[in-house]
Amino acid sequence: PRAILQWNIGSYKDISHESLSLFRLLEPQIEILVLGTGDRVEWLHPTILKQMRERGIAVEVQDTPNACATFNFLTSERRIVAAGLIPP
């Protein structure tokens, strides 16, 4: 189902295993998490990405404008997707 939730993240530096727990709790389980890290792509610690993959969730990290476009495209393909977006 469609939902909008507040994700209490100020910058990409706040993204952690704990902050991503929100996305692991969604039902049905999402296939892909699109993360928009603001004005530019910021790389996340590989351990964080690995932990999500181990739970069956692919993570795509992009700048926020492109993350929005990717989210919309995946939604139009009826994929089970979520987006975590940090304003540019």
Tab-separated table of N, CA and C in Angstrom:
chain	number	residue	atom	x	y	z
A	1	PRO	N	0.833	-1.216	0.000
A	1	PRO	CA	0.000	0.000	0.000
A	1	PRO	C	0.866	1.264	0.000
A	2	ARG	N	0.314	2.302	-0.525
A	2	ARG	CA	1.033	3.578	-0.576
A	2	ARG	C	1.007	4.227	0.802
A	3	ALA	N	2.137	4.755	1.205
A	3	ALA	CA	2.233	5.425	2.494
A	3	ALA	C	3.355	6.444	2.439
A	4	ILE	N	3.222	7.475	3.238
A	4	ILE	CA	4.295	8.448	3.405
A	4	ILE	C	4.628	8.472	4.884
A	5	LEU	N	5.884	8.222	5.183
A	5	LEU	CA	6.332	8.194	6.564
A	5	LEU	C	7.461	9.192	6.746
A	6	GLN	N	7.539	9.766	7.917
A	6	GLN	CA	8.642	10.677	8.197
A	6	GLN	C	9.854	9.871	8.607
A	7	TRP	N	10.956	10.145	7.938
A	7	TRP	CA	12.224	9.469	8.203
A	7	TRP	C	13.125	10.503	8.826
A	8	ASN	N	13.463	10.354	10.070
A	8	ASN	CA	14.179	11.377	10.822
A	8	ASN	C	15.678	11.343	10.514
A	9	ILE	N	16.022	11.819	9.317
A	9	ILE	CA	17.408	11.838	8.840
A	9	ILE	C	17.725	13.256	8.389
A	10	GLY	N	18.836	13.804	8.872
A	10	GLY	CA	19.233	15.147	8.477
A	10	GLY	C	20.199	15.175	7.318
A	11	SER	N	21.054	14.138	7.228
A	11	SER	CA	22.016	14.051	6.132
A	11	SER	C	22.364	12.576	5.915
A	12	TYR	N	23.099	12.330	4.851
A	12	TYR	CA	23.483	10.950	4.554
A	12	TYR	C	24.313	10.355	5.688
A	13	LYS	N	24.983	11.189	6.466
A	13	LYS	CA	25.797	10.698	7.583
A	13	LYS	C	24.946	10.060	8.679
A	14	ASP	N	23.650	10.372	8.692
A	14	ASP	CA	22.735	9.804	9.685
A	14	ASP	C	22.198	8.436	9.278
A	15	ILE	N	22.469	8.008	8.051
A	15	ILE	CA	21.950	6.719	7.584
A	15	ILE	C	22.770	5.615	8.222
A	16	SER	N	22.066	4.734	8.922
A	16	SER	CA	22.712	3.642	9.648
A	16	SER	C	21.819	2.410	9.581
A	17	HIS	N	22.327	1.326	10.111
A	17	HIS	CA	21.533	0.097	10.197
A	17	HIS	C	20.229	0.381	10.947
A	18	GLU	N	20.324	1.148	12.020
A	18	GLU	CA	19.142	1.454	12.825
A	18	GLU	C	18.154	2.341	12.070
A	19	SER	N	18.663	3.354	11.378
A	19	SER	CA	17.747	4.251	10.672
A	19	SER	C	17.057	3.557	9.499
A	20	LEU	N	17.678	2.521	8.956
A	20	LEU	CA	17.055	1.772	7.853
A	20	LEU	C	16.067	0.721	8.347
A	21	SER	N	15.967	0.527	9.649
A	21	SER	CA	15.051	-0.487	10.190
A	21	SER	C	13.612	-0.197	9.782
A	22	LEU	N	13.251	1.066	9.615
A	22	LEU	CA	11.911	1.430	9.159
A	22	LEU	C	11.566	0.696	7.865
A	23	PHE	N	12.508	0.635	6.950
A	23	PHE	CA	12.250	0.031	5.643
A	23	PHE	C	12.199	-1.491	5.707
A	24	ARG	N	12.814	-2.078	6.707
A	24	ARG	CA	12.762	-3.535	6.871
A	24	ARG	C	11.447	-3.982	7.489
A	25	LEU	N	10.701	-3.050	8.074
A	25	LEU	CA	9.441	-3.387	8.736
A	25	LEU	C	8.224	-3.271	7.829
A	26	LEU	N	8.398	-2.675	6.663
A	26	LEU	CA	7.260	-2.453	5.773
A	26	LEU	C	6.684	-3.771	5.267
A	27	GLU	N	5.367	-3.800	5.139
A	27	GLU	CA	4.661	-4.954	4.580
A	27	GLU	C	3.797	-4.483	3.430
A	28	PRO	N	3.829	-5.142	2.290
A	28	PRO	CA	4.694	-6.272	1.985
A	28	PRO	C	6.152	-5.826	1.949
A	29	GLN	N	7.047	-6.786	2.123
A	29	GLN	CA	8.475	-6.464	2.134
A	29	GLN	C	8.869	-5.847	0.804
A	30	ILE	N	9.627	-4.761	0.882
A	30	ILE	CA	10.055	-4.091	-0.347
A	30	ILE	C	11.174	-4.880	-1.020
A	31	GLU	N	11.244	-4.732	-2.335
A	31	GLU	CA	12.309	-5.357	-3.124
A	31	GLU	C	13.511	-4.430	-3.236
A	32	ILE	N	13.209	-3.133	-3.393
A	32	ILE	CA	14.245	-2.147	-3.679
A	32	ILE	C	14.022	-0.918	-2.803
A	33	LEU	N	15.100	-0.428	-2.221
A	33	LEU	CA	15.083	0.833	-1.491
A	33	LEU	C	15.917	1.827	-2.285
A	34	VAL	N	15.291	2.915	-2.697
A	34	VAL	CA	15.984	3.973	-3.419
A	34	VAL	C	16.293	5.072	-2.407
A	35	LEU	N	17.577	5.348	-2.225
A	35	LEU	CA	17.997	6.392	-1.292
A	35	LEU	C	18.475	7.615	-2.061
A	36	GLY	N	17.877	8.763	-1.769
A	36	GLY	CA	18.310	10.031	-2.333
A	36	GLY	C	19.117	10.777	-1.286
A	37	THR	N	20.383	11.031	-1.577
A	37	THR	CA	21.295	11.572	-0.565
A	37	THR	C	21.522	13.084	-0.693
A	38	GLY	N	20.585	13.794	-1.301
A	38	GLY	CA	20.706	15.242	-1.411
A	38	GLY	C	21.152	15.680	-2.792
A	39	ASP	N	21.990	16.721	-2.828
A	39	ASP	CA	22.437	17.296	-4.101
A	39	ASP	C	23.347	16.390	-4.913
A	40	ARG	N	24.003	15.476	-4.240
A	40	ARG	CA	24.940	14.592	-4.949
A	40	ARG	C	24.910	13.205	-4.316
A	41	VAL	N	25.451	12.257	-5.040
A	41	VAL	CA	25.517	10.882	-4.539
A	41	VAL	C	26.562	10.827	-3.427
A	42	GLU	N	26.162	10.303	-2.304
A	42	GLU	CA	27.078	10.103	-1.180
A	42	GLU	C	27.149	8.603	-0.921
A	43	TRP	N	28.333	8.084	-0.747
A	43	TRP	CA	28.499	6.650	-0.584
A	43	TRP	C	28.264	6.249	0.863
A	44	LEU	N	27.518	5.174	1.022
A	44	LEU	CA	27.233	4.641	2.352
A	44	LEU	C	28.229	3.543	2.686
A	45	HIS	N	28.375	3.283	3.956
A	45	HIS	CA	29.301	2.236	4.396
A	45	HIS	C	28.852	0.897	3.798
A	46	PRO	N	29.765	0.131	3.223
A	46	PRO	CA	29.403	-1.142	2.593
A	46	PRO	C	28.676	-2.114	3.529
A	47	THR	N	28.957	-2.055	4.808
A	47	THR	CA	28.286	-2.945	5.763
A	47	THR	C	26.788	-2.678	5.801
A	48	ILE	N	26.410	-1.414	5.719
A	48	ILE	CA	24.992	-1.052	5.737
A	48	ILE	C	24.294	-1.648	4.522
A	49	LEU	N	24.907	-1.509	3.355
A	49	LEU	CA	24.314	-2.046	2.127
A	49	LEU	C	24.249	-3.572	2.174
A	50	LYS	N	25.281	-4.198	2.702
A	50	LYS	CA	25.319	-5.656	2.798
A	50	LYS	C	24.206	-6.166	3.704
A	51	GLN	N	23.971	-5.487	4.808
A	51	GLN	CA	22.922	-5.917	5.738
A	51	GLN	C	21.543	-5.858	5.080
A	52	MET	N	21.315	-4.863	4.251
A	52	MET	CA	20.031	-4.776	3.551
A	52	MET	C	19.913	-5.898	2.515
A	53	ARG	N	20.994	-6.151	1.753
A	53	ARG	CA	20.971	-7.235	0.758
A	53	ARG	C	20.699	-8.576	1.422
A	54	GLU	N	21.289	-8.786	2.603
A	54	GLU	CA	21.079	-10.051	3.317
A	54	GLU	C	19.625	-10.239	3.718
A	55	ARG	N	18.886	-9.163	3.801
A	55	ARG	CA	17.459	-9.224	4.125
A	55	ARG	C	16.588	-9.204	2.873
A	56	GLY	N	17.231	-9.317	1.714
A	56	GLY	CA	16.495	-9.396	0.456
A	56	GLY	C	16.067	-8.063	-0.124
A	57	ILE	N	16.697	-6.976	0.333
A	57	ILE	CA	16.346	-5.647	-0.153
A	57	ILE	C	17.550	-5.051	-0.886
A	58	ALA	N	17.362	-4.781	-2.175
A	58	ALA	CA	18.407	-4.109	-2.953
A	58	ALA	C	18.354	-2.621	-2.629
A	59	VAL	N	19.516	-1.981	-2.589
A	59	VAL	CA	19.591	-0.547	-2.289
A	59	VAL	C	20.235	0.172	-3.464
A	60	GLU	N	19.573	1.216	-3.918
A	60	GLU	CA	20.074	2.064	-4.996
A	60	GLU	C	20.300	3.451	-4.404
A	61	VAL	N	21.542	3.930	-4.406
A	61	VAL	CA	21.879	5.235	-3.836
A	61	VAL	C	22.120	6.215	-4.984
A	62	GLN	N	21.385	7.328	-4.954
A	62	GLN	CA	21.479	8.340	-6.001
A	62	GLN	C	21.331	9.723	-5.375
A	63	ASP	N	21.601	10.773	-6.176
A	63	ASP	CA	21.223	12.104	-5.711
A	63	ASP	C	19.695	12.151	-5.689
A	64	THR	N	19.119	13.032	-4.887
A	64	THR	CA	17.674	13.002	-4.658
A	64	THR	C	16.838	13.220	-5.912
A	65	PRO	N	17.153	14.165	-6.803
A	65	PRO	CA	16.330	14.295	-8.015
A	65	PRO	C	16.279	12.995	-8.836
A	66	ASN	N	17.416	12.338	-9.013
A	66	ASN	CA	17.422	11.075	-9.757
A	66	ASN	C	16.752	9.959	-8.977
A	67	ALA	N	16.867	9.971	-7.656
A	67	ALA	CA	16.200	8.961	-6.837
A	67	ALA	C	14.681	9.065	-6.997
A	68	CYS	N	14.163	10.285	-7.075
A	68	CYS	CA	12.723	10.473	-7.289
A	68	CYS	C	12.292	9.883	-8.628
A	69	ALA	N	13.081	10.142	-9.663
A	69	ALA	CA	12.766	9.615	-10.993
A	69	ALA	C	12.827	8.085	-10.996
A	70	THR	N	13.835	7.526	-10.352
A	70	THR	CA	13.967	6.064	-10.282
A	70	THR	C	12.799	5.455	-9.521
A	71	PHE	N	12.431	6.062	-8.399
A	71	PHE	CA	11.287	5.581	-7.621
A	71	PHE	C	10.019	5.574	-8.481
A	72	ASN	N	9.765	6.676	-9.189
A	72	ASN	CA	8.566	6.754	-10.030
A	72	ASN	C	8.585	5.705	-11.135
A	73	PHE	N	9.743	5.491	-11.745
A	73	PHE	CA	9.860	4.485	-12.795
A	73	PHE	C	9.574	3.088	-12.248
A	74	LEU	N	10.200	2.750	-11.121
A	74	LEU	CA	9.995	1.419	-10.534
A	74	LEU	C	8.548	1.216	-10.093
A	75	THR	N	7.935	2.275	-9.580
A	75	THR	CA	6.526	2.197	-9.185
A	75	THR	C	5.645	1.949	-10.408
A	76	SER	N	5.969	2.604	-11.516
A	76	SER	CA	5.175	2.405	-12.739
A	76	SER	C	5.299	0.976	-13.259
A	77	GLU	N	6.403	0.309	-12.931
A	77	GLU	CA	6.582	-1.096	-13.303
A	77	GLU	C	5.957	-2.041	-12.280
A	78	ARG	N	5.273	-1.462	-11.289
A	78	ARG	CA	4.592	-2.213	-10.226
A	78	ARG	C	5.558	-3.009	-9.354
A	79	ARG	N	6.753	-2.470	-9.184
A	79	ARG	CA	7.727	-3.077	-8.285
A	79	ARG	C	7.384	-2.662	-6.861
A	80	ILE	N	7.763	-3.472	-5.902
A	80	ILE	CA	7.542	-3.131	-4.500
A	80	ILE	C	8.776	-2.365	-4.047
A	81	VAL	N	8.634	-1.055	-3.993
A	81	VAL	CA	9.769	-0.156	-3.802
A	81	VAL	C	9.438	0.896	-2.746
A	82	ALA	N	10.479	1.369	-2.067
A	82	ALA	CA	10.359	2.476	-1.129
A	82	ALA	C	11.486	3.448	-1.418
A	83	ALA	N	11.288	4.691	-0.994
A	83	ALA	CA	12.314	5.711	-1.176
A	83	ALA	C	12.581	6.412	0.151
A	84	GLY	N	13.846	6.604	0.443
A	84	GLY	CA	14.282	7.436	1.561
A	84	GLY	C	14.955	8.641	0.947
A	85	LEU	N	14.354	9.812	1.127
A	85	LEU	CA	14.815	10.985	0.398
A	85	LEU	C	15.263	12.105	1.332
A	86	ILE	N	16.464	12.606	1.105
A	86	ILE	CA	16.991	13.750	1.826
A	86	ILE	C	16.894	14.940	0.879
A	87	PRO	N	16.225	16.016	1.274
A	87	PRO	CA	16.075	17.151	0.356
A	87	PRO	C	17.428	17.692	-0.103
A	88	PRO	N	17.502	18.092	-1.383
A	88	PRO	CA	18.746	18.684	-1.895
A	88	PRO	C	18.997	20.046	-1.250
